[in-house]
Coordinates of C-alpha atoms and ligand atoms in Angstrom, one line a residue:
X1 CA 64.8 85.9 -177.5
X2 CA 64.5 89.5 -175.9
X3 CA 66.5 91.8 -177.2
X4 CA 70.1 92.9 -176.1
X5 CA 70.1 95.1 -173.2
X6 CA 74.4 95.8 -173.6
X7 CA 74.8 98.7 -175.5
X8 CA 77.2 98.0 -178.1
X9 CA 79.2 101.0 -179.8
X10 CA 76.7 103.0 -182.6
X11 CA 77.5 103.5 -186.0
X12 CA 78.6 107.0 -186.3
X13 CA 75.9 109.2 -188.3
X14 CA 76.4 110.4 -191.7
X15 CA 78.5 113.8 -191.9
X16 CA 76.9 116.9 -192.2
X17 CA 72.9 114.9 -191.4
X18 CA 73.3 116.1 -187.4
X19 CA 73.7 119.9 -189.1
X20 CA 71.1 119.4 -191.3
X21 CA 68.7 117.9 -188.6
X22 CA 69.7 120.8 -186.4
X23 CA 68.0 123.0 -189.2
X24 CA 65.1 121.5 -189.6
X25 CA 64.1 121.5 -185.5
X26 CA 66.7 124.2 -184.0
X27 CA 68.7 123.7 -180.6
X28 CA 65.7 122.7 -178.6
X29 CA 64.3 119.9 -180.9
X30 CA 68.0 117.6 -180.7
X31 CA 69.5 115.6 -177.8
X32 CA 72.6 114.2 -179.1
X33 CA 74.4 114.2 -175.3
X34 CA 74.2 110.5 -173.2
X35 CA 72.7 111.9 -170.5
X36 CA 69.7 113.2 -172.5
X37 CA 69.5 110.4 -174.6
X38 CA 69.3 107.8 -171.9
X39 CA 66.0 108.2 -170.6
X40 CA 64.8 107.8 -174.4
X41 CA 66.3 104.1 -174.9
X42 CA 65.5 102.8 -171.5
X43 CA 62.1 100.9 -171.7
X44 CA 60.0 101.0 -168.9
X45 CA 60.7 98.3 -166.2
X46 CA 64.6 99.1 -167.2
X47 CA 64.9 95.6 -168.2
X48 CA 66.6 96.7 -171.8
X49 CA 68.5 99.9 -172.5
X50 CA 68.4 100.3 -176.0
X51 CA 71.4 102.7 -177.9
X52 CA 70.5 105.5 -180.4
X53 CA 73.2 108.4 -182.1
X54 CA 70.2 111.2 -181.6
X55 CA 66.8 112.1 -180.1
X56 CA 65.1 114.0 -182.6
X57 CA 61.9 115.9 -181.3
X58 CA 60.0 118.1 -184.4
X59 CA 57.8 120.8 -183.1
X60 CA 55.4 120.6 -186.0
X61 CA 54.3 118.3 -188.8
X62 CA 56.3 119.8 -191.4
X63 CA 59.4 119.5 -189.4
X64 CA 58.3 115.4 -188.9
X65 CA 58.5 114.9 -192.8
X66 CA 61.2 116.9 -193.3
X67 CA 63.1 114.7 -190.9
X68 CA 61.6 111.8 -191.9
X69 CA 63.0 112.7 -195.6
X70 CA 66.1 113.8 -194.5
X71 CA 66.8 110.1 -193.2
X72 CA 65.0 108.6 -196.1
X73 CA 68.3 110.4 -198.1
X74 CA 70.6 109.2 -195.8
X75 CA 69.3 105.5 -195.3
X76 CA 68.9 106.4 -191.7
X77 CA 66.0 104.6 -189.4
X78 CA 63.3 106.5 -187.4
X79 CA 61.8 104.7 -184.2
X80 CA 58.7 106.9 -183.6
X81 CA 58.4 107.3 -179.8
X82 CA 55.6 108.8 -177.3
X83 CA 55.7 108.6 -173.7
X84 CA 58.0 105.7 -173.6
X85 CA 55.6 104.0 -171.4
X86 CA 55.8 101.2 -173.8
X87 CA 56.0 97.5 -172.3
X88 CA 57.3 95.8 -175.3
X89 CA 60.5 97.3 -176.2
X90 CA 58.7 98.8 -179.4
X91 CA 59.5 102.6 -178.9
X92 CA 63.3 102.4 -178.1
X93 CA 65.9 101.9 -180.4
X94 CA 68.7 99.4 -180.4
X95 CA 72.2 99.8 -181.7
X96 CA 71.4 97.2 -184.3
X97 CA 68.3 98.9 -185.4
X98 CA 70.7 102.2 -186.9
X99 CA 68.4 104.6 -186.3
X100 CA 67.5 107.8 -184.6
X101 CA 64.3 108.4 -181.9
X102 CA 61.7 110.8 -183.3
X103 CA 60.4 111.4 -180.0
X104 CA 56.5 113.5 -180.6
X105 CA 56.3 115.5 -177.1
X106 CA 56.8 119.0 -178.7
X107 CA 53.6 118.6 -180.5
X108 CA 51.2 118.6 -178.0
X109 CA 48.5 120.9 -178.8
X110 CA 44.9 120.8 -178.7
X111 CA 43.9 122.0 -182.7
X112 CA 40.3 121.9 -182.2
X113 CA 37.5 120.6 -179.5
X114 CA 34.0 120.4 -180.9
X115 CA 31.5 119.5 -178.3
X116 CA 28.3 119.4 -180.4
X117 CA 29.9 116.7 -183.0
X118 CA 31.9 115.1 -180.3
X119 CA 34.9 115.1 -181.5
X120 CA 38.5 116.5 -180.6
X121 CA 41.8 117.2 -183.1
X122 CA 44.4 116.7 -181.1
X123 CA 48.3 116.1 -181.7
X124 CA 50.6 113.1 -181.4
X125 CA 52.4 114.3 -178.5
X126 CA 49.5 115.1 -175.9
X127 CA 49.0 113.4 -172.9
X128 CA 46.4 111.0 -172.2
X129 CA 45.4 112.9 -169.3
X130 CA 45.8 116.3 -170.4
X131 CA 43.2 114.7 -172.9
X132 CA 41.2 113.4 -170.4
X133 CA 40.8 117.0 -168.6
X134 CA 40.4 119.1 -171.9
X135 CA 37.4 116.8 -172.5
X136 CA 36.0 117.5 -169.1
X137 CA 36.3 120.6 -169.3
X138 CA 34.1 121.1 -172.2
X139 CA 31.7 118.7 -170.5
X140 CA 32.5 115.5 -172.6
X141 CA 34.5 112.4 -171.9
X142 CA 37.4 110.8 -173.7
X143 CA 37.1 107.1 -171.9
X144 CA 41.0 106.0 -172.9
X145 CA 41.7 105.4 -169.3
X146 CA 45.8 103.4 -168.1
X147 CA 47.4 103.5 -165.6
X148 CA 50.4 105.4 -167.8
X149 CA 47.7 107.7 -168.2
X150 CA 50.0 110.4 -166.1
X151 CA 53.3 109.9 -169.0
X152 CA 51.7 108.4 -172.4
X153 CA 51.0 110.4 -175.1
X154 CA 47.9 109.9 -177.9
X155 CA 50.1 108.8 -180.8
X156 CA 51.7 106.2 -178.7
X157 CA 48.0 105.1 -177.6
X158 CA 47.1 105.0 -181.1
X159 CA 50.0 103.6 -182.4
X160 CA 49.9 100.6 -179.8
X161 CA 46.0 100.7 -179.4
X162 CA 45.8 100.7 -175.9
X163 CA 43.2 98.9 -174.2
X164 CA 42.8 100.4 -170.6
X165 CA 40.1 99.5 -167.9
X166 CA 36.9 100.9 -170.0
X167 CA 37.3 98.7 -173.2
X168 CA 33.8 96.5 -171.7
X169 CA 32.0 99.6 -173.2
X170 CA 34.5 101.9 -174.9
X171 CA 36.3 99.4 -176.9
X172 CA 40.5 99.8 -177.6
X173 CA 41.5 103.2 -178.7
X174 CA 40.9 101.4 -182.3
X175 CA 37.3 102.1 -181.6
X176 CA 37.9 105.8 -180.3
X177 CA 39.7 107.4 -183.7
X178 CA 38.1 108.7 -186.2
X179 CA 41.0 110.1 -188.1
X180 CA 44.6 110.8 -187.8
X181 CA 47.2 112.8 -189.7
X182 CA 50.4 110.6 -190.4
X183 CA 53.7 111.5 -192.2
X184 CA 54.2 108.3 -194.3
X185 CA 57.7 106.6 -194.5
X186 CA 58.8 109.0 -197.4
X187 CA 57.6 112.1 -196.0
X188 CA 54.6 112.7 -197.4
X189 CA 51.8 114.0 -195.0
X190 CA 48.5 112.2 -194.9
X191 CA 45.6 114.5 -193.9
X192 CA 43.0 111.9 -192.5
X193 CA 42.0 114.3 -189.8
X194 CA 38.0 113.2 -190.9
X195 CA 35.2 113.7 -188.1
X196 CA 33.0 111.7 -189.4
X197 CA 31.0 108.6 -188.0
X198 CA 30.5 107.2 -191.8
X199 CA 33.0 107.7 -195.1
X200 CA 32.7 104.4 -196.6
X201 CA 35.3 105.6 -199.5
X202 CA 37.7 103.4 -199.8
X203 CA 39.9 101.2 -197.9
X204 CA 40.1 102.2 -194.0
X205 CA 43.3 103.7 -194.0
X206 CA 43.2 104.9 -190.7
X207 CA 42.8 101.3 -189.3
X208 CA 46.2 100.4 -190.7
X209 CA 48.4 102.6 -188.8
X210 CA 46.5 101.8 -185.2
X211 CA 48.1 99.2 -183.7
X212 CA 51.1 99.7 -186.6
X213 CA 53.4 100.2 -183.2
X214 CA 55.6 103.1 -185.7
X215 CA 56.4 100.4 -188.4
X216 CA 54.5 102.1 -190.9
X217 CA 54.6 106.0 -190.8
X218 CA 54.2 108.9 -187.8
X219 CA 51.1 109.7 -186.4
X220 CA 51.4 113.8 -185.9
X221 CA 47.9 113.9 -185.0
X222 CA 44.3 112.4 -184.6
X223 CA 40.6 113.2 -184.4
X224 CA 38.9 111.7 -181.3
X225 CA 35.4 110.2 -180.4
X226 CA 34.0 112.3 -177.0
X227 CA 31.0 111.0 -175.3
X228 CA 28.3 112.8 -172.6
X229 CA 30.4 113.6 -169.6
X230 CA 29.4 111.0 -166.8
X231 CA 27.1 112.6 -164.2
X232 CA 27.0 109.5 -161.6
X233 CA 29.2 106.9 -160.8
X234 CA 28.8 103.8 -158.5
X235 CA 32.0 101.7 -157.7
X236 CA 32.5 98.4 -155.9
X237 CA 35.3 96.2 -154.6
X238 CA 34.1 92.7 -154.4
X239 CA 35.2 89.7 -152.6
X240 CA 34.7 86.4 -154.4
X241 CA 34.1 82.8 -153.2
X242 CA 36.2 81.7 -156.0
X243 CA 37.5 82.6 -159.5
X244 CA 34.9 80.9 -160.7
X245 CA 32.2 82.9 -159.7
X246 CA 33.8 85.7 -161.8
X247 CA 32.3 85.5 -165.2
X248 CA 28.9 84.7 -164.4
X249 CA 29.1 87.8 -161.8
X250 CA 30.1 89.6 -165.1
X251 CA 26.9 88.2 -166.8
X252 CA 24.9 89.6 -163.8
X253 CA 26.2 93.1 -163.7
X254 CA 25.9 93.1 -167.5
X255 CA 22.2 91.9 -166.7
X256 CA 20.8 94.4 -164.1
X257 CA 23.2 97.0 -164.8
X258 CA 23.7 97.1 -168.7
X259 CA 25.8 99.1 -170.8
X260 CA 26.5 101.6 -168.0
X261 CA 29.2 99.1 -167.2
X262 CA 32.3 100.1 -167.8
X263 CA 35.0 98.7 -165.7
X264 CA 35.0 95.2 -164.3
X265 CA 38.9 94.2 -163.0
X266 CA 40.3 91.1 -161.3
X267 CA 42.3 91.7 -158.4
X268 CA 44.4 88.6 -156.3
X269 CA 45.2 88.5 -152.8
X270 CA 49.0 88.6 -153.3
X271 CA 48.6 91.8 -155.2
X272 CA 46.6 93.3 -152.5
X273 CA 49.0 91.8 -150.1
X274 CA 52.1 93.7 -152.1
X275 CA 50.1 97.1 -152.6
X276 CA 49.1 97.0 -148.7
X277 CA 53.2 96.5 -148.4
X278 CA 55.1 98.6 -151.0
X279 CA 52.1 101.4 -151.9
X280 CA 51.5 104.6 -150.6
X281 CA 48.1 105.4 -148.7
X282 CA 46.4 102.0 -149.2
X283 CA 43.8 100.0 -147.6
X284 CA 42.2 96.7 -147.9
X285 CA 38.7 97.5 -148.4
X286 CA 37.1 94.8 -146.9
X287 CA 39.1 94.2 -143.8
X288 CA 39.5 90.8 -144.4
X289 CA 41.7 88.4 -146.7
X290 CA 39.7 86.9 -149.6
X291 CA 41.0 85.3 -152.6
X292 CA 39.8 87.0 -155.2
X293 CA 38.7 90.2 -155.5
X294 CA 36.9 92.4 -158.5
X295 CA 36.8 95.9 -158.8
X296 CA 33.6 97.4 -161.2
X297 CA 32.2 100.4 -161.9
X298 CA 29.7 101.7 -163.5
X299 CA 28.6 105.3 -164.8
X300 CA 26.0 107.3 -166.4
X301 CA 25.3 110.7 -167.8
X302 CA 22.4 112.0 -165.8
X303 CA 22.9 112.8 -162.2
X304 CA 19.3 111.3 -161.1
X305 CA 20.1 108.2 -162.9
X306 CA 19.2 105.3 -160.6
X307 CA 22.3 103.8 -160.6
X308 CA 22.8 103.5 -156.9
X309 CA 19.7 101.1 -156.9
X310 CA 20.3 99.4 -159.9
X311 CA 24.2 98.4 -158.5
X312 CA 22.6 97.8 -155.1
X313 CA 19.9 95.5 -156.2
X314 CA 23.1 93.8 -158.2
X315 CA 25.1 93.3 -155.3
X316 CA 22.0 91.5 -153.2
X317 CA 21.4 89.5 -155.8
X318 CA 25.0 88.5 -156.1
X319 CA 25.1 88.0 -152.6
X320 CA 21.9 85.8 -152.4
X321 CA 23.4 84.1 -155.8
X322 CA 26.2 82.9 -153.3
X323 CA 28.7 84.3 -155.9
X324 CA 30.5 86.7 -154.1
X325 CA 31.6 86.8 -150.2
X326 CA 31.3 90.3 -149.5
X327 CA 31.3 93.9 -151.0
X328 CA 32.3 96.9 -150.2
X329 CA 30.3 100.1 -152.1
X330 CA 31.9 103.2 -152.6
X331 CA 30.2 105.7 -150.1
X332 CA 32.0 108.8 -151.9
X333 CA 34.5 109.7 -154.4
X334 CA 37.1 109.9 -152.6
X335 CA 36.7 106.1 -151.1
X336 CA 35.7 105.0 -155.4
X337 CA 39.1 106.7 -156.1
X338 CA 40.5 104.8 -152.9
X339 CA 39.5 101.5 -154.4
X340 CA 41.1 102.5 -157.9
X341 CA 44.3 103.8 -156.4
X342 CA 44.9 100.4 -155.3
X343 CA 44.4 98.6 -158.5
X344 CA 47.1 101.3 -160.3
X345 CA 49.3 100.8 -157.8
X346 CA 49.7 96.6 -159.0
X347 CA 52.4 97.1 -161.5
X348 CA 54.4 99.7 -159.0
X349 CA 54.4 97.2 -156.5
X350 CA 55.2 93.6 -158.3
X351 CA 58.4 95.5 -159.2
X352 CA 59.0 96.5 -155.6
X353 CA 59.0 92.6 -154.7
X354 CA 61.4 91.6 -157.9
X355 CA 61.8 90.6 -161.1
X356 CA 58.5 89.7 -163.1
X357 CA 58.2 88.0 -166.5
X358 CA 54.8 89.7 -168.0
X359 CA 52.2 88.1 -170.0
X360 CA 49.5 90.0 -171.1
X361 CA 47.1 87.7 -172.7
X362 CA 43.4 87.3 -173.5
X363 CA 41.6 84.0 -173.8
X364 CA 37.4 83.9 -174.2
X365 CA 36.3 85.3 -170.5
X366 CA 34.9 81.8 -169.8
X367 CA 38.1 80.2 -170.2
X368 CA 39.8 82.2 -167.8
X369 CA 39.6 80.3 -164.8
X370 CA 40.8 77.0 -166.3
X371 CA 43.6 79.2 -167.4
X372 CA 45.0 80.6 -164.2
X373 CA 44.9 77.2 -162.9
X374 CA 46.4 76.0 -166.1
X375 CA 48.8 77.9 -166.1
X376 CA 49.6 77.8 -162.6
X377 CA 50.2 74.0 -162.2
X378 CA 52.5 74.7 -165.1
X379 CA 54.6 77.1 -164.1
X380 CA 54.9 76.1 -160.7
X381 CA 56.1 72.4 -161.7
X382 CA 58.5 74.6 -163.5
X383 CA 59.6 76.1 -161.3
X384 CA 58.9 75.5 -157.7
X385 CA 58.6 78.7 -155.5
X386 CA 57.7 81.2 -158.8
X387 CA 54.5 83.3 -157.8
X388 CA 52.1 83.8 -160.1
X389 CA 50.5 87.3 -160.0
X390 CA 46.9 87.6 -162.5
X391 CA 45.1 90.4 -162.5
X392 CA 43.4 93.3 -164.8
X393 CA 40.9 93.7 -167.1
X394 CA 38.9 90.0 -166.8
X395 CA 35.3 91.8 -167.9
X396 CA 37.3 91.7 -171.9
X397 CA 39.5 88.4 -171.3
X398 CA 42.3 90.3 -170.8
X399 CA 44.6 88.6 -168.0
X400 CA 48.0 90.4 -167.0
X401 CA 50.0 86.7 -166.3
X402 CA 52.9 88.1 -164.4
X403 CA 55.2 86.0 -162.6
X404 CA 57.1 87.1 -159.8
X405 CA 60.3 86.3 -159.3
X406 CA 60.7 83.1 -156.8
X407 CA 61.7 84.6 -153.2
X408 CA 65.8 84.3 -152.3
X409 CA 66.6 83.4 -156.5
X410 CA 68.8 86.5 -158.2
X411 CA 67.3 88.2 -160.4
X412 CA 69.5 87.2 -163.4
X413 CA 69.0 83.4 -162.5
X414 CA 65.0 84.1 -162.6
X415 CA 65.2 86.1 -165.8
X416 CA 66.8 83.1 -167.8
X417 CA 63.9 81.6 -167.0
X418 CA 62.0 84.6 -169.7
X419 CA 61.9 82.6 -173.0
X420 CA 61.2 78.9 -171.4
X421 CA 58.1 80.6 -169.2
X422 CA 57.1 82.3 -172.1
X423 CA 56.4 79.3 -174.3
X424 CA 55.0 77.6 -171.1
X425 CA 52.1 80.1 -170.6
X426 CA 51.9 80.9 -174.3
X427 CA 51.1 77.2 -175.2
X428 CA 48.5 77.1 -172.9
X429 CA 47.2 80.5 -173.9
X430 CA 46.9 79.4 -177.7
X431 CA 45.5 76.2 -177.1
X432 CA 42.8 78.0 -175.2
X433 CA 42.3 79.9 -179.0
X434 CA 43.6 82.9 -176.9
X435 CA 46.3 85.3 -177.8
X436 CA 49.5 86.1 -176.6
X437 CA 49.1 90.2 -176.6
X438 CA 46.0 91.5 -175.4
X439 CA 46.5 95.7 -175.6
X440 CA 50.3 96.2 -174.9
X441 CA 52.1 94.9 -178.6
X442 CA 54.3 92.9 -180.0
X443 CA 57.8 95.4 -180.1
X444 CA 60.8 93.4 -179.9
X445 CA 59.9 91.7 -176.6
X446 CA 57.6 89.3 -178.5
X447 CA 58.9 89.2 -182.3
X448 CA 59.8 85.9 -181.9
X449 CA 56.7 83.9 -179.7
X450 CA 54.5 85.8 -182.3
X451 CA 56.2 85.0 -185.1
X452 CA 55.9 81.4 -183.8
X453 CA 52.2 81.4 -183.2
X454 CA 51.0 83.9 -186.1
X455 CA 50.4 81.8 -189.3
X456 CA 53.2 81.9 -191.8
X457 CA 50.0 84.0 -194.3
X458 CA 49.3 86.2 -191.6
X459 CA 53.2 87.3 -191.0
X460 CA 53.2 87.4 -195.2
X461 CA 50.2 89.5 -195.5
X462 CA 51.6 92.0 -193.0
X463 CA 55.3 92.1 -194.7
X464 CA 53.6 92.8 -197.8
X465 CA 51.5 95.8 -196.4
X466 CA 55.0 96.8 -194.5
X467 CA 56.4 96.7 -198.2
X468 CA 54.3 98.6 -199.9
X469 CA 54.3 101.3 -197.0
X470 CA 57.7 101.6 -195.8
X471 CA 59.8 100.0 -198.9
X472 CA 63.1 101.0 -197.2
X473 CA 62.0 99.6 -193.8
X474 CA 63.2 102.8 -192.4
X475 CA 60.2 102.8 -189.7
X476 CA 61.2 101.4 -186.5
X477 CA 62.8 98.0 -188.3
X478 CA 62.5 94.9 -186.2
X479 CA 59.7 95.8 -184.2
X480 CA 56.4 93.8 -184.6
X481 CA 57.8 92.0 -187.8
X482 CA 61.3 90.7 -188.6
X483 CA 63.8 92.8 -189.8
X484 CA 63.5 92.1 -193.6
X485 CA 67.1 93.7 -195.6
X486 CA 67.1 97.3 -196.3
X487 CA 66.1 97.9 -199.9
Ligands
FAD501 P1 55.7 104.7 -176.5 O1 56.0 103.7 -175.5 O2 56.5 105.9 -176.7 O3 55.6 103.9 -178.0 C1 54.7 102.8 -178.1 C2 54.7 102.4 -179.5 O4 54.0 103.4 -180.3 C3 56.0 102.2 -180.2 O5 55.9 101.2 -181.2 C4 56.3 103.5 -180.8 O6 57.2 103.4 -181.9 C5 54.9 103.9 -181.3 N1 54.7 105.3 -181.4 C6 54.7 106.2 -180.4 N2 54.3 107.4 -180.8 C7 54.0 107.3 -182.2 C8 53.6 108.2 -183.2 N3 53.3 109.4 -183.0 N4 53.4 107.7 -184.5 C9 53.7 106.4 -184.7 N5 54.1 105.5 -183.8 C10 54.3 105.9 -182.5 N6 48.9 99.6 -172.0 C11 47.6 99.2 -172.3 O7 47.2 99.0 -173.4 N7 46.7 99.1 -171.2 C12 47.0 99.3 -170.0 O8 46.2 99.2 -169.1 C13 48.3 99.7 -169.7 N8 48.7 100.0 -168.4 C14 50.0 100.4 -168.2 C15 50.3 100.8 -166.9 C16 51.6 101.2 -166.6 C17 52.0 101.5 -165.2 C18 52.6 101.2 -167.6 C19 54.0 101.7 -167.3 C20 52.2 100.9 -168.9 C21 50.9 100.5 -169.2 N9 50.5 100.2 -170.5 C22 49.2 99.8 -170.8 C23 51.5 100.3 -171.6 C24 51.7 101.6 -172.3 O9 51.4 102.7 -171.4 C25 50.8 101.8 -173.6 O10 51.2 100.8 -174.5 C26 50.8 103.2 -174.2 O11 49.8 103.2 -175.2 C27 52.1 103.6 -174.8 O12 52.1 105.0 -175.1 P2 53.4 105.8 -175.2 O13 53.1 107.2 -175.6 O14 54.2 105.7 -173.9 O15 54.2 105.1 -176.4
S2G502 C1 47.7 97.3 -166.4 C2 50.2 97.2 -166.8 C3 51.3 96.4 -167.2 C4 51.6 95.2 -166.3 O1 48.0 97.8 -165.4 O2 46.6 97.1 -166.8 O3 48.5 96.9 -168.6 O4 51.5 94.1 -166.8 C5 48.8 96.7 -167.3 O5 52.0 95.3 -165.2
ZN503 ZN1 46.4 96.5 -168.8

C-alpha cells in the first residue's frame, strides 16, 4: 500500500535535543518552522507529504556524526535526504517513521579534482550538474546524466544509484564510484575516499551503501570515475515502423557504431503529442506522426573522429534494413539539444495531462516489445480509457510504464486504482524474469510489491546486513525493508 499522505500530529522531540542540535549546526543548519519544513517532506510529484519535527542540515562531516550520535542517545531516527528529487518516497520522512531529515545541501564542496588519475572528491551535497560542469571544466567528463540533473545532489545519486540515459556505456552510478566517505549509523566516520581502480582487500564496502537508499549510514562524500571529455557528438531522432524494429536497430548501432554509443531512448507518440502540448519551445522533429520514435547518441573524444560517417552509414543501412521510417540527424548543437529537450520534458508534461501511476521496470531488451503489448491489453481490459505512456532508456531494458490517468475520471478515483495496476504490470514484468525497479528504488512506494516478489532469503540476507549495520534501525526505518522493532 503507498504510504499515508495525511499528516498526522508528530511526537514531540525529546527536551533539551533541539538545543543540543542547534549546537552542533548553528542557526543556519535547523529548520524547525512548517513553512521551511514543507518543501523537505513533500516527495516529488506531491503525491505524499510526509511529516518531520526538524530539518537538520550539517555543514561538515563532523557535524553529520555528531548529529547522527546525538539521535543515537536519544532513540531518534535520521532519514538522510539529497535533492528530494526522489520518486519513491525514500528521502522524506513520515510521522510514523519518528525521525528528523538530515538534509546534505550545506556540504557541497568540490575537495579535490585530479585530471591525470581521473578522478574527483567531491561532497554529498553537490549537484549533479555543478558536477557535470566542474568536470568540463578541467576537460573531463562525469557521464551521470537525469533529467533531475538541475536539483539532485551526488549522495542522493549514490545512495539511490541512479541510472540516467548513458548507462549503455557508463553503467549506474554503482559503476562510477570509486570511494565514498560515510558516517555509519553510530557516528563513526568511514574514510573510504580511495582512488583507486584495484584494492582487492577485503569485502567491497563501498558497494553496500550504493543503492542502500540511507538505510544504512550517510554518505558525506565520494570519489568519482572522470573520463576523456567528448570532442564530437552525433545525435538522431528516429522514426520506427514498429516497436519491434527497436532492439535489432540497437544491435545495428551497437554494430557500426560501437562503444561510442551512449544514449539510445524510446520515445511514443502520445508523449510527443503531450510535450508538443504542455512543453515550452518544442518541436516534432520529423514533421510527421510516427509511432515510435528513438532518440541515440553517440560521442567520442577526438574532434576528427569519424563519427558523422560512421552514424550516417548507420542510418542508410537502417533505412535500407526497412527498420526505421525516417530520421532526422542533428545538423548542430543547438538542434541535438533540441531533440533532448524534448525527451526531458516527458515527465513535466504526463503530469500536466493528470494523474500517472509510474512503473519503472526493466525486462531483457528483447522482451520489451511483448511487454508493452502485454501489458497494454492488461491494463486496458482493466481499465478501459487508461493511457499507457512507455518511454526511456530501452537501449538497458529500462521501460518507464506510466499510466496516465483515463480522460474525464478524478484523480482520487484513478489513484485507487495504484496497488491493483501495480500487481497488474508487476506480474507481467516478473514473469518476463524482469524487475520491478529499474534505477529509481524501492522507498516506501514499493516496500510492499518488493517484498512480495523478492525471495523470503533475499529480504533475510538484507535484514541481516541492516542489523549488523544499523542495530537500532535509526536510518531512515521503513524504507526499502520493513520496519523491523527498534532495538
Ligand atoms: P533524494 O531524493 O533526496 O534521496 C533519495 C534517496 O537517497 C533516499 O533514500 C535518501 O534517504 C537517500 N539519500 C540522499 N542523500 C543521501 C546521503 N548523503 N547519504 C545516504 N543516503 C542519502 N532517477 C534515475 O535513476 N534515472 C533517471 O533518469 C531519473 N530521472 C528523473 C527525472 C525527473 C524529472 C525526476 C524528478 C527524477 C528523476 N529520477 C531519476 C529520480 C531521482 O532524481 C534520482 O533517484 C536521484 O538519484 C535522487 O537524488 P536526490 O539527491 O534527489 O535524492
Ligand atoms: C526519466 C523520470 C521519472 C518518470 O525521465 O528517465 O526516470 O518516470 C525517469 O517520469
Ligand atoms: Zn529514467
Amino acid at each position: 500500500m503507498a504510504p499515508s499522505s495525511t499528516p498526522v500530529s508528530l511526537p514531540a522531540l525529546p527536551d533539551g535535543f533541539l538545543p543540543a542540535l542547534k549546537r552542533i549546526v548553528g542557526d543556519r543548519g535547523l529548520l524547525t518552522k512548517a513553512e521551511g519544513i514543507l518543501p523537505h517532506v513533500t516527495e516529488q510529484r506531491g503525491r505524499f507529504v510526509g511529516a518531520t519535527a526538524c530539518v537538520v542540515k550539517p555543514g561538515t562531516t563532523g557535524e553529520v556524526a555528531q548529529v547522527i550520535k546525538l539521535c543515537q542517545d536519544h532513540d531518534i531516527a535520521i532519514v538522510p535526504q539529497g535533492g528530494n528529487t526522489g520518486l519513491v518516497s525514500a528521502g522524506i520522512a513520515f510521522a510514523e517513521d519518528r525521525a528528523i531529515i538530515l538534509n546534505l545541501s550545506r556540504m557541497n564542496k568540490v575537495r579535490n579534482l585530479d585530471p591525470l588519475n581521473n578522478t574527483m572528491t567531491v561532497e554529498a551535497g553537490c549537484i549533479l550538474q555543478n558536477i557535470q560542469e566542474a568536470a568540463a571544466k578541467a576537460d573531463r567528463f562525469f557521464p551521470l546524466s537525469l533529467g533531475s540533473e538541475g536539483s539532485c545532489q551526488i549522495g542522493g545519486n549514490i545512495a539511490s544509484n541512479a541510472g540516467g540515459i548513458n548507462v549503455i556505456r557508463y553503467g549506474n552510478t554503482r559503476a562510477l564510484v570509486l570511494g565514498l566517505e560515510v558516517v555509519t549509523a553510530d557516528g563513526e566516520i568511514w574514510d573510504g575516499l580511495r582512488s583507486l581502480r584495484k584494492d582487492n582487500t577485503g569485502y567491497d564496502l563501498k558497494q553496500l551503501f550504493i543503492g542502500s537508499e540511507g538505510t544504512l549510514g550517510v554518505i558525506t562524500a565520494a570519489v568519482l570515475k572522470l573520463f576523456p571529455a567528448m570532442k564530437e557528438r552525433s545525435t538522431a531522432f528516429i522514426g520506427l515502423r514498429q516497436l519491434d524494429d527497436a532492439p535489432p536497430l540497437l544491435g545495428l548501432a551497437q554494430s557500426l557504431i560501437g562503444e561510442a554509443l551512449n544514449s539510445f531512448e524510446l520515445i511514443p507518440r502520445i508523449a510527443l503529442d503531450f510535450a508538443l502540448k504542455h512543453g515550452q519551445d518544442i518541436t516534432d522533429p520529423l514533421g510527421q506522426p510516427y509511432d515510435w520514435y528513438i532518440l541515440l547518441e553517440a560521442s567520442a573524444g577526438t574532434p576528427q573522429a569519424n563519427l558523422p560517417l560512421l552514424f550516417e552509414s548507420f542510418l542508410e543501412q537502417a533505412l535500407e534494413a526497412g527498420l526505421i521510417h525516417d530520421a532526422a540527424l542533428a545538423q548542430n548543437t543547438a538542434q541535438a539539444d533540441s531533440f533532448w529537450r524534448l525527451r526531458e520534458n516527458i515527465t513535466l508534461c504526463q503530469k500536466a495531462e493528470g494523474g500517472s501511476i509510474k512503473h519503472d521496470i526493466a525486462v531483457p531488451l528483447s522482451a520489451i516489445p511483448a511487454f508493452i503489448s502485454k501489458a497494454n491489453a492488461a491494463v486496458e481490459s482493466y481499465l478501459p480509457g487508461i493511457r499507457p505512456y512507455p518511454f526511456g532508456h530501452i537501449g538497458d531494458g529500462n521501460i518507464h510504464y506510466n499510466l496516465s490517468q483515463p480522460p474525464g475520471m478524478d484523480i482520487n478515483d484513478y489513484l485507487a486504482h495504484w496497488d491493483r495496476l501495480n500487481r497488474i504490470v508487476h506480474d507481467i514484468v516478473v514473469d518476463m524474469g524482469g524487475s520491478i525497479s529499474a534505477e529509481h528504488g524501492i522507498g516506501r512506494v514499493k516496500l510492499e510489491e518488493n517484498l512480495h516478489y523478492k525471495s523470503p532469503l533475499e529480504i533475510r540476507m538484507m535484514q541481516q546486513i541492516k542489523q549488523s549495520l544499523d542495530p537500532k534501525n535509526l536510518m531512515n526505518p521503513g524504507k526499502l525493508l520493513p520496519v523491523s522493532p527498534r532495538s
